[in-house]
Short mmCIF file of N, CA and C in Angstrom, two decimals:
data_model
loop_
_atom_site.label_atom_id
_atom_site.label_comp_id
_atom_site.label_asym_id
_atom_site.label_seq_id
_atom_site.Cartn_x
_atom_site.Cartn_y
_atom_site.Cartn_z
N UNK A 26 -7.97 2.27 8.81
CA UNK A 26 -7.70 1.37 7.71
C UNK A 26 -6.82 0.24 8.22
N UNK A 27 -7.23 -0.99 8.03
CA UNK A 27 -6.48 -2.14 8.51
C UNK A 27 -5.30 -2.48 7.63
N UNK A 28 -4.41 -3.32 8.16
CA UNK A 28 -3.23 -3.72 7.40
C UNK A 28 -3.57 -4.38 6.08
N UNK A 29 -4.65 -5.14 6.04
CA UNK A 29 -5.02 -5.82 4.80
C UNK A 29 -5.34 -4.81 3.70
N UNK A 30 -5.80 -3.64 4.08
CA UNK A 30 -6.11 -2.62 3.08
C UNK A 30 -4.86 -1.87 2.64
N UNK A 31 -3.82 -1.87 3.46
CA UNK A 31 -2.61 -1.13 3.14
C UNK A 31 -1.62 -1.93 2.32
N UNK A 32 -1.59 -3.24 2.52
CA UNK A 32 -0.58 -4.07 1.87
C UNK A 32 -1.09 -4.67 0.57
N UNK A 33 -0.20 -4.81 -0.38
CA UNK A 33 -0.52 -5.53 -1.60
C UNK A 33 0.65 -6.44 -1.91
N UNK A 34 0.42 -7.46 -2.71
CA UNK A 34 1.47 -8.42 -3.03
C UNK A 34 1.62 -8.56 -4.54
N UNK A 35 2.83 -8.89 -4.96
CA UNK A 35 3.11 -9.18 -6.36
C UNK A 35 3.60 -10.62 -6.45
N UNK A 36 3.18 -11.32 -7.49
CA UNK A 36 3.53 -12.72 -7.66
C UNK A 36 4.22 -12.94 -9.01
N UNK A 37 5.09 -13.92 -9.05
CA UNK A 37 5.74 -14.32 -10.31
C UNK A 37 5.46 -15.80 -10.52
N UNK A 38 5.26 -16.18 -11.77
CA UNK A 38 4.97 -17.57 -12.09
C UNK A 38 6.23 -18.27 -12.58
N UNK A 39 6.49 -19.46 -12.02
CA UNK A 39 7.60 -20.29 -12.47
C UNK A 39 7.26 -20.79 -13.87
N UNK A 40 8.09 -20.47 -14.87
CA UNK A 40 7.77 -20.86 -16.24
C UNK A 40 7.79 -22.38 -16.47
N UNK A 41 8.49 -23.13 -15.64
CA UNK A 41 8.57 -24.58 -15.83
C UNK A 41 7.42 -25.30 -15.17
N UNK A 42 7.10 -24.92 -13.94
CA UNK A 42 6.10 -25.67 -13.20
C UNK A 42 4.75 -25.02 -13.11
N UNK A 43 4.65 -23.77 -13.50
CA UNK A 43 3.38 -23.10 -13.42
C UNK A 43 3.01 -22.62 -12.03
N UNK A 44 3.89 -22.81 -11.04
CA UNK A 44 3.60 -22.37 -9.69
C UNK A 44 3.77 -20.86 -9.58
N UNK A 45 3.01 -20.28 -8.67
CA UNK A 45 3.10 -18.84 -8.41
C UNK A 45 3.83 -18.62 -7.10
N UNK A 46 4.76 -17.67 -7.07
CA UNK A 46 5.53 -17.34 -5.87
C UNK A 46 5.34 -15.87 -5.54
N UNK A 47 5.16 -15.60 -4.25
CA UNK A 47 5.09 -14.20 -3.83
C UNK A 47 6.50 -13.63 -3.87
N UNK A 48 6.69 -12.55 -4.62
CA UNK A 48 8.01 -11.94 -4.71
C UNK A 48 8.09 -10.62 -3.98
N UNK A 49 6.95 -10.06 -3.58
CA UNK A 49 6.98 -8.78 -2.88
C UNK A 49 5.64 -8.52 -2.23
N UNK A 50 5.66 -7.98 -1.02
CA UNK A 50 4.48 -7.46 -0.36
C UNK A 50 4.85 -6.08 0.14
N UNK A 51 4.02 -5.11 -0.14
CA UNK A 51 4.38 -3.75 0.26
C UNK A 51 3.18 -2.84 0.35
N UNK A 52 3.47 -1.57 0.50
CA UNK A 52 2.44 -0.57 0.68
C UNK A 52 1.82 -0.18 -0.65
N UNK A 53 0.53 0.07 -0.65
CA UNK A 53 -0.15 0.59 -1.83
C UNK A 53 0.44 1.92 -2.22
N UNK A 54 0.47 2.19 -3.49
CA UNK A 54 0.96 3.48 -3.96
C UNK A 54 2.41 3.45 -4.41
N UNK A 55 3.11 2.37 -4.15
CA UNK A 55 4.49 2.26 -4.61
C UNK A 55 4.45 1.68 -6.01
N UNK A 56 5.12 2.33 -6.93
CA UNK A 56 5.05 1.94 -8.33
C UNK A 56 5.51 0.52 -8.57
N UNK A 57 4.68 -0.26 -9.25
CA UNK A 57 5.03 -1.64 -9.56
C UNK A 57 6.24 -1.70 -10.48
N UNK A 58 6.44 -0.66 -11.30
CA UNK A 58 7.60 -0.65 -12.19
C UNK A 58 8.89 -0.66 -11.36
N UNK A 59 8.93 0.12 -10.30
CA UNK A 59 10.10 0.15 -9.41
C UNK A 59 10.30 -1.22 -8.79
N UNK A 60 9.24 -1.84 -8.34
CA UNK A 60 9.34 -3.14 -7.68
C UNK A 60 9.84 -4.20 -8.65
N UNK A 61 9.22 -4.33 -9.82
CA UNK A 61 9.63 -5.36 -10.77
C UNK A 61 11.06 -5.17 -11.24
N UNK A 62 11.45 -3.96 -11.63
CA UNK A 62 12.80 -3.75 -12.14
C UNK A 62 13.83 -3.97 -11.05
N UNK A 63 13.49 -3.65 -9.82
CA UNK A 63 14.44 -3.79 -8.72
C UNK A 63 14.55 -5.23 -8.24
N UNK A 64 13.42 -5.90 -8.03
CA UNK A 64 13.48 -7.24 -7.46
C UNK A 64 14.05 -8.27 -8.42
N UNK A 65 13.87 -8.09 -9.69
CA UNK A 65 14.41 -9.06 -10.63
C UNK A 65 15.94 -9.03 -10.64
N UNK A 66 16.54 -7.88 -10.37
CA UNK A 66 17.99 -7.74 -10.36
C UNK A 66 18.58 -8.06 -9.00
N UNK A 67 17.80 -8.08 -7.96
CA UNK A 67 18.28 -8.23 -6.59
C UNK A 67 18.42 -6.85 -5.97
N UNK A 68 17.58 -6.54 -5.01
CA UNK A 68 17.61 -5.20 -4.46
C UNK A 68 16.97 -5.14 -3.09
N UNK A 69 17.09 -3.98 -2.50
CA UNK A 69 16.42 -3.65 -1.25
C UNK A 69 15.62 -2.39 -1.52
N UNK A 70 14.32 -2.43 -1.23
CA UNK A 70 13.46 -1.26 -1.41
C UNK A 70 13.17 -0.68 -0.03
N UNK A 71 13.31 0.63 0.09
CA UNK A 71 13.04 1.32 1.34
C UNK A 71 11.88 2.29 1.12
N UNK A 72 10.88 2.21 1.99
CA UNK A 72 9.72 3.11 1.93
C UNK A 72 9.65 3.91 3.21
N UNK A 73 9.60 5.23 3.09
CA UNK A 73 9.47 6.11 4.24
C UNK A 73 7.98 6.36 4.49
N UNK A 74 7.39 5.61 5.41
CA UNK A 74 5.97 5.73 5.73
C UNK A 74 5.73 6.70 6.88
N UNK A 75 6.75 7.45 7.26
CA UNK A 75 6.59 8.42 8.35
C UNK A 75 6.15 9.77 7.77
N UNK A 76 5.96 10.73 8.67
CA UNK A 76 5.59 12.08 8.23
C UNK A 76 6.79 13.03 8.25
N UNK A 77 8.00 12.47 8.31
CA UNK A 77 9.21 13.29 8.34
C UNK A 77 10.20 12.84 7.28
N UNK A 78 10.98 13.78 6.76
CA UNK A 78 12.06 13.45 5.85
C UNK A 78 13.18 12.82 6.66
N UNK A 79 13.85 11.81 6.09
CA UNK A 79 14.92 11.10 6.80
C UNK A 79 16.10 10.90 5.86
N UNK A 80 17.20 10.40 6.40
CA UNK A 80 18.37 10.00 5.64
C UNK A 80 18.47 8.47 5.72
N UNK A 81 18.83 7.83 4.60
CA UNK A 81 18.92 6.37 4.53
C UNK A 81 20.31 5.97 4.05
N UNK A 82 20.87 4.94 4.67
CA UNK A 82 22.16 4.37 4.29
C UNK A 82 21.95 2.88 4.03
N UNK A 83 22.46 2.38 2.92
CA UNK A 83 22.43 0.94 2.63
C UNK A 83 23.87 0.52 2.35
N UNK A 84 24.37 -0.43 3.15
CA UNK A 84 25.75 -0.88 2.96
C UNK A 84 25.92 -1.50 1.58
N UNK A 85 27.17 -1.68 1.16
CA UNK A 85 27.42 -2.24 -0.18
C UNK A 85 28.34 -3.45 -0.12
N UNK A 86 28.14 -4.29 0.88
CA UNK A 86 28.95 -5.50 1.00
C UNK A 86 28.81 -6.40 -0.22
N UNK A 87 27.61 -6.46 -0.82
CA UNK A 87 27.37 -7.37 -1.94
C UNK A 87 27.41 -6.69 -3.30
N UNK A 88 27.69 -5.39 -3.34
CA UNK A 88 27.75 -4.67 -4.61
C UNK A 88 28.76 -3.55 -4.48
N UNK A 89 30.01 -3.83 -4.82
CA UNK A 89 31.07 -2.83 -4.66
C UNK A 89 30.86 -1.61 -5.55
N UNK A 90 30.03 -1.74 -6.59
CA UNK A 90 29.74 -0.59 -7.45
C UNK A 90 28.60 0.26 -6.91
N UNK A 91 27.90 -0.22 -5.90
CA UNK A 91 26.78 0.53 -5.34
C UNK A 91 27.27 1.66 -4.46
N UNK A 92 26.40 2.61 -4.22
CA UNK A 92 26.73 3.73 -3.34
C UNK A 92 26.38 3.40 -1.91
N UNK A 93 27.21 3.88 -0.98
CA UNK A 93 26.89 3.68 0.43
C UNK A 93 26.92 5.01 1.19
N UNK A 94 26.55 6.07 0.50
CA UNK A 94 26.40 7.38 1.13
C UNK A 94 25.02 7.47 1.76
N UNK A 95 24.81 8.50 2.57
CA UNK A 95 23.48 8.78 3.11
C UNK A 95 22.66 9.44 2.01
N UNK A 96 21.41 9.00 1.84
CA UNK A 96 20.51 9.54 0.83
C UNK A 96 19.26 10.09 1.50
N UNK A 97 18.79 11.24 1.02
CA UNK A 97 17.56 11.83 1.55
C UNK A 97 16.36 11.05 1.03
N UNK A 98 15.42 10.78 1.91
CA UNK A 98 14.18 10.10 1.54
C UNK A 98 13.03 10.88 2.18
N UNK A 99 12.27 11.56 1.35
CA UNK A 99 11.16 12.38 1.84
C UNK A 99 10.03 11.52 2.38
N UNK A 100 9.21 12.10 3.23
CA UNK A 100 8.05 11.41 3.78
C UNK A 100 7.18 10.89 2.63
N UNK A 101 6.81 9.60 2.70
CA UNK A 101 5.98 8.99 1.68
C UNK A 101 6.72 8.49 0.46
N UNK A 102 8.02 8.76 0.37
CA UNK A 102 8.81 8.38 -0.80
C UNK A 102 9.42 6.99 -0.63
N UNK A 103 9.72 6.34 -1.77
CA UNK A 103 10.41 5.04 -1.78
C UNK A 103 11.60 5.12 -2.71
N UNK A 104 12.59 4.27 -2.46
CA UNK A 104 13.75 4.17 -3.34
C UNK A 104 14.28 2.75 -3.25
N UNK A 105 15.12 2.36 -4.22
CA UNK A 105 15.67 1.01 -4.20
C UNK A 105 17.18 1.05 -4.39
N UNK A 106 17.84 0.03 -3.84
CA UNK A 106 19.28 -0.13 -3.94
C UNK A 106 19.56 -1.51 -4.51
N UNK A 107 20.40 -1.59 -5.52
CA UNK A 107 20.75 -2.86 -6.15
C UNK A 107 21.77 -3.59 -5.27
N UNK A 108 21.35 -4.70 -4.70
CA UNK A 108 22.20 -5.50 -3.82
C UNK A 108 21.94 -6.97 -4.08
N UNK A 109 22.92 -7.83 -3.72
CA UNK A 109 22.81 -9.26 -4.00
C UNK A 109 22.87 -10.15 -2.77
N UNK A 110 23.03 -9.58 -1.59
CA UNK A 110 23.15 -10.39 -0.38
C UNK A 110 22.74 -9.55 0.82
N UNK A 111 23.03 -10.03 2.00
CA UNK A 111 22.67 -9.34 3.24
C UNK A 111 23.33 -7.98 3.32
N UNK A 112 22.59 -6.99 3.81
CA UNK A 112 23.09 -5.62 3.93
C UNK A 112 22.53 -4.96 5.19
N UNK A 113 23.21 -3.90 5.62
CA UNK A 113 22.74 -3.06 6.71
C UNK A 113 21.96 -1.90 6.10
N UNK A 114 20.77 -1.64 6.62
CA UNK A 114 19.97 -0.48 6.21
C UNK A 114 19.81 0.38 7.46
N UNK A 115 20.30 1.61 7.40
CA UNK A 115 20.26 2.50 8.56
C UNK A 115 19.50 3.77 8.23
N UNK A 116 18.93 4.37 9.25
CA UNK A 116 18.15 5.59 9.12
C UNK A 116 18.67 6.60 10.13
N UNK A 117 18.63 7.89 9.77
CA UNK A 117 18.96 8.93 10.73
C UNK A 117 18.12 10.16 10.44
N UNK A 118 17.91 10.95 11.51
CA UNK A 118 17.24 12.23 11.33
C UNK A 118 18.17 13.16 10.57
N UNK A 119 17.61 14.16 9.92
CA UNK A 119 18.43 15.10 9.17
C UNK A 119 19.44 15.84 10.06
N UNK A 120 19.10 16.05 11.34
CA UNK A 120 20.03 16.72 12.25
C UNK A 120 20.93 15.71 12.97
N UNK A 121 20.85 14.43 12.62
CA UNK A 121 21.67 13.34 13.17
C UNK A 121 21.47 13.15 14.68
N UNK A 122 20.28 13.52 15.18
CA UNK A 122 20.02 13.37 16.61
C UNK A 122 19.50 11.99 16.99
N UNK A 123 19.15 11.18 16.00
CA UNK A 123 18.63 9.84 16.27
C UNK A 123 18.95 8.93 15.09
N UNK A 124 19.29 7.67 15.40
CA UNK A 124 19.58 6.67 14.36
C UNK A 124 18.98 5.32 14.74
N UNK A 125 18.70 4.52 13.71
CA UNK A 125 18.23 3.14 13.91
C UNK A 125 18.50 2.38 12.62
N UNK A 126 18.45 1.05 12.69
CA UNK A 126 18.69 0.28 11.47
C UNK A 126 18.34 -1.18 11.62
N UNK A 127 18.46 -1.90 10.49
CA UNK A 127 18.19 -3.33 10.44
C UNK A 127 19.24 -3.99 9.55
N UNK A 128 19.42 -5.29 9.75
CA UNK A 128 20.28 -6.12 8.90
C UNK A 128 19.33 -7.01 8.12
N UNK A 129 19.38 -6.97 6.78
CA UNK A 129 18.37 -7.65 5.99
C UNK A 129 18.94 -8.33 4.75
N UNK A 130 18.24 -9.36 4.32
CA UNK A 130 18.57 -10.01 3.05
C UNK A 130 18.03 -9.17 1.90
N UNK A 131 18.45 -9.50 0.68
CA UNK A 131 17.95 -8.78 -0.49
C UNK A 131 16.53 -9.22 -0.82
N UNK A 132 15.96 -8.50 -1.78
CA UNK A 132 14.58 -8.72 -2.23
C UNK A 132 13.59 -8.61 -1.08
N UNK A 133 13.86 -7.64 -0.23
CA UNK A 133 12.97 -7.30 0.88
C UNK A 133 12.58 -5.84 0.73
N UNK A 134 11.48 -5.49 1.37
CA UNK A 134 11.08 -4.10 1.46
C UNK A 134 11.15 -3.69 2.91
N UNK A 135 11.82 -2.58 3.16
CA UNK A 135 11.96 -2.05 4.51
C UNK A 135 11.00 -0.87 4.61
N UNK A 136 10.10 -0.91 5.58
CA UNK A 136 9.17 0.20 5.81
C UNK A 136 9.58 0.91 7.09
N UNK A 137 9.92 2.20 6.95
CA UNK A 137 10.27 3.04 8.09
C UNK A 137 9.04 3.83 8.50
N UNK A 138 8.54 3.59 9.72
CA UNK A 138 7.42 4.36 10.26
C UNK A 138 7.91 5.36 11.31
N UNK A 139 8.90 4.94 12.08
CA UNK A 139 9.53 5.78 13.10
C UNK A 139 10.82 5.08 13.49
N UNK A 140 11.62 5.72 14.33
CA UNK A 140 12.89 5.10 14.74
C UNK A 140 12.66 3.89 15.64
N UNK A 141 11.47 3.74 16.17
CA UNK A 141 11.13 2.56 16.96
C UNK A 141 10.26 1.56 16.21
N UNK A 142 9.96 1.85 14.94
CA UNK A 142 9.07 0.99 14.15
C UNK A 142 9.60 0.88 12.72
N UNK A 143 10.50 -0.08 12.52
CA UNK A 143 11.07 -0.37 11.20
C UNK A 143 10.71 -1.82 10.89
N UNK A 144 10.02 -2.04 9.78
CA UNK A 144 9.54 -3.38 9.44
C UNK A 144 10.19 -3.89 8.17
N UNK A 145 10.51 -5.19 8.16
CA UNK A 145 11.06 -5.86 6.98
C UNK A 145 9.98 -6.77 6.43
N UNK A 146 9.63 -6.59 5.14
CA UNK A 146 8.58 -7.37 4.49
C UNK A 146 9.19 -8.30 3.45
N UNK A 147 8.64 -9.51 3.36
CA UNK A 147 9.04 -10.44 2.29
C UNK A 147 8.47 -9.98 0.98
#
């Protein structure tokens, strides 16, 4: 299955000018309700596209009320964090034997495939 079959995009229309803007591109199967409610407030969505359960950390530089603990993310699962600016998104194995991460702006989707393959999508 090619990338074009795996990715989908969501668009929002500017109410004043009628222009359409891409607000999210991500993997099929992720609930649009999660995407819309998260992106409108400012967030980072993380999708675990690997076949292993992992731990995810999202810094809280832009949201002091947000949590910055490690959270379990099962294989195939997605979650979102409410953030308003650049943040660190880190991943680790459950036994803490391997870690990796990215520094990203908000309203992005981070896809974790492996510790050597972490992608940031607009």
